[in-house]
Amino acid sequence: MVAWHSGEHPERLAYAMWSAIAESTLPVAHTLIATYGPIGALDRVASWVDRGAPGPYRDALDRLAPRLATTSIERLVDRHLAYGGFVLTPEDDAWPEGLNDLGPAAPLALWGRGGAALGPVPERGAPNVGPGSVESPTAGGSGTGMIAMVGARAATGYGLDFATTASGQLATMGYTVVSGGAYGIDAAAHRGALAAAGRTVAVLAGGPDRLYPAGNTELLHAIEAEGMILSEHPPGRQPARFRFLQRNRLIAALGAATVVVQAALRSGALHTARRAAELGRGVGAVPGPVTEQMSAGCHEAVRSGFATLVTDAAEIAELASAIGQVDASKHSHRRGVLDGLDPLQARVYDALPASGSAELVTLADVSGLSVGEVRSALGYLQLAGRVEVRGERYRRSR
């Protein structure tokens, strides 16, 4: 049996071990932990290696046994501590409650780096891998929650500019911007938050020591210094195509709202937005040209009804807040020339030439009203300061 339970904090090591041997989307792992606890569940699985698992657990044991036999959790923890990492478990106060909405698809543990701008983290080099602090996604409205921003890797200049600007404004409002650390919109979202001296979290699809993609290594180190890097996988785990889709559910669950800036009809970003909608989160989609394939997914999200059209940071913040807490409605402060006039007054005012003046009879002819109706309307317009009279001619006030 693997010595996974040694040390001063066996439950934390047990959760870390579970995250190392089971992909988080294996529901039976959650069932076993809920039934026996993280340590008892590992004992149970280890005993099945020799005598065989009961029927419902046979397939799960086939997946768990190879990693159970080869994983040294102490070695992984030491490796993680070497760069100042920490582990969060579902029993920690700092565990993001929004992840629990994933049910049996929730992560079994989070391996993190950084956290200086997000809250207290354990003293580096401590014997236990202690918790960092991740803000609750339900804290939106006060400007202290998380907002996820995702989109195409092959983004256009329009998309990159929107993501950078909006994430910077959200960071200034106090929100933490969550994304996946990828090229394109993800990177622009992270950079916008960092440029505004704000907070940002990158959720990786591989181990926390695998800063992927390599071209974003410098950016990811900046995120680690000013924000946080999170992964549900232990050190050494390679990013893989299916893990990117798994990772998307974490981004969706962490955010009080998710905004997709640019996305094709078949894209990971649109998958994240749909997952956020399924979790009951607010979802926003940024419009673009109808001829641009990179905006087709955004338009489809709005057309399908699971996303709201958003055009700026205020509208995104409104999605993340309690109803009525943030109002991003747009109102024109410029008065129209016919504002405040009843229908007859509006017809008479509209009949006045834009420049020059006109007589009463001419205004009646142009407006199609009687001379009496025109005279009455002109009287109001004069009192309101909208019309001037010079002899028998009328003109708009300057």
GROMACS .gro file of C-alpha atoms in nm, residues 43 83 101 131 136 140 146 182 380:
model
    9
   43ASP     CA    1  -0.809   0.248   0.244
   83TYR     CA    2   0.804   2.672  -0.594
  101ASP     CA    3  -2.229   2.358  -0.760
  131PRO     CA    4  -0.468   2.689   0.193
  136SER     CA    5  -1.650   3.344  -0.344
  140GLY     CA    6  -2.064   4.004  -0.698
  146MET     CA    7  -1.498   3.676  -0.968
  182ALA     CA    8  -0.435   3.067  -2.318
  380TYR     CA    9  -4.717   7.728  -2.597
   0.00000   0.00000   0.00000
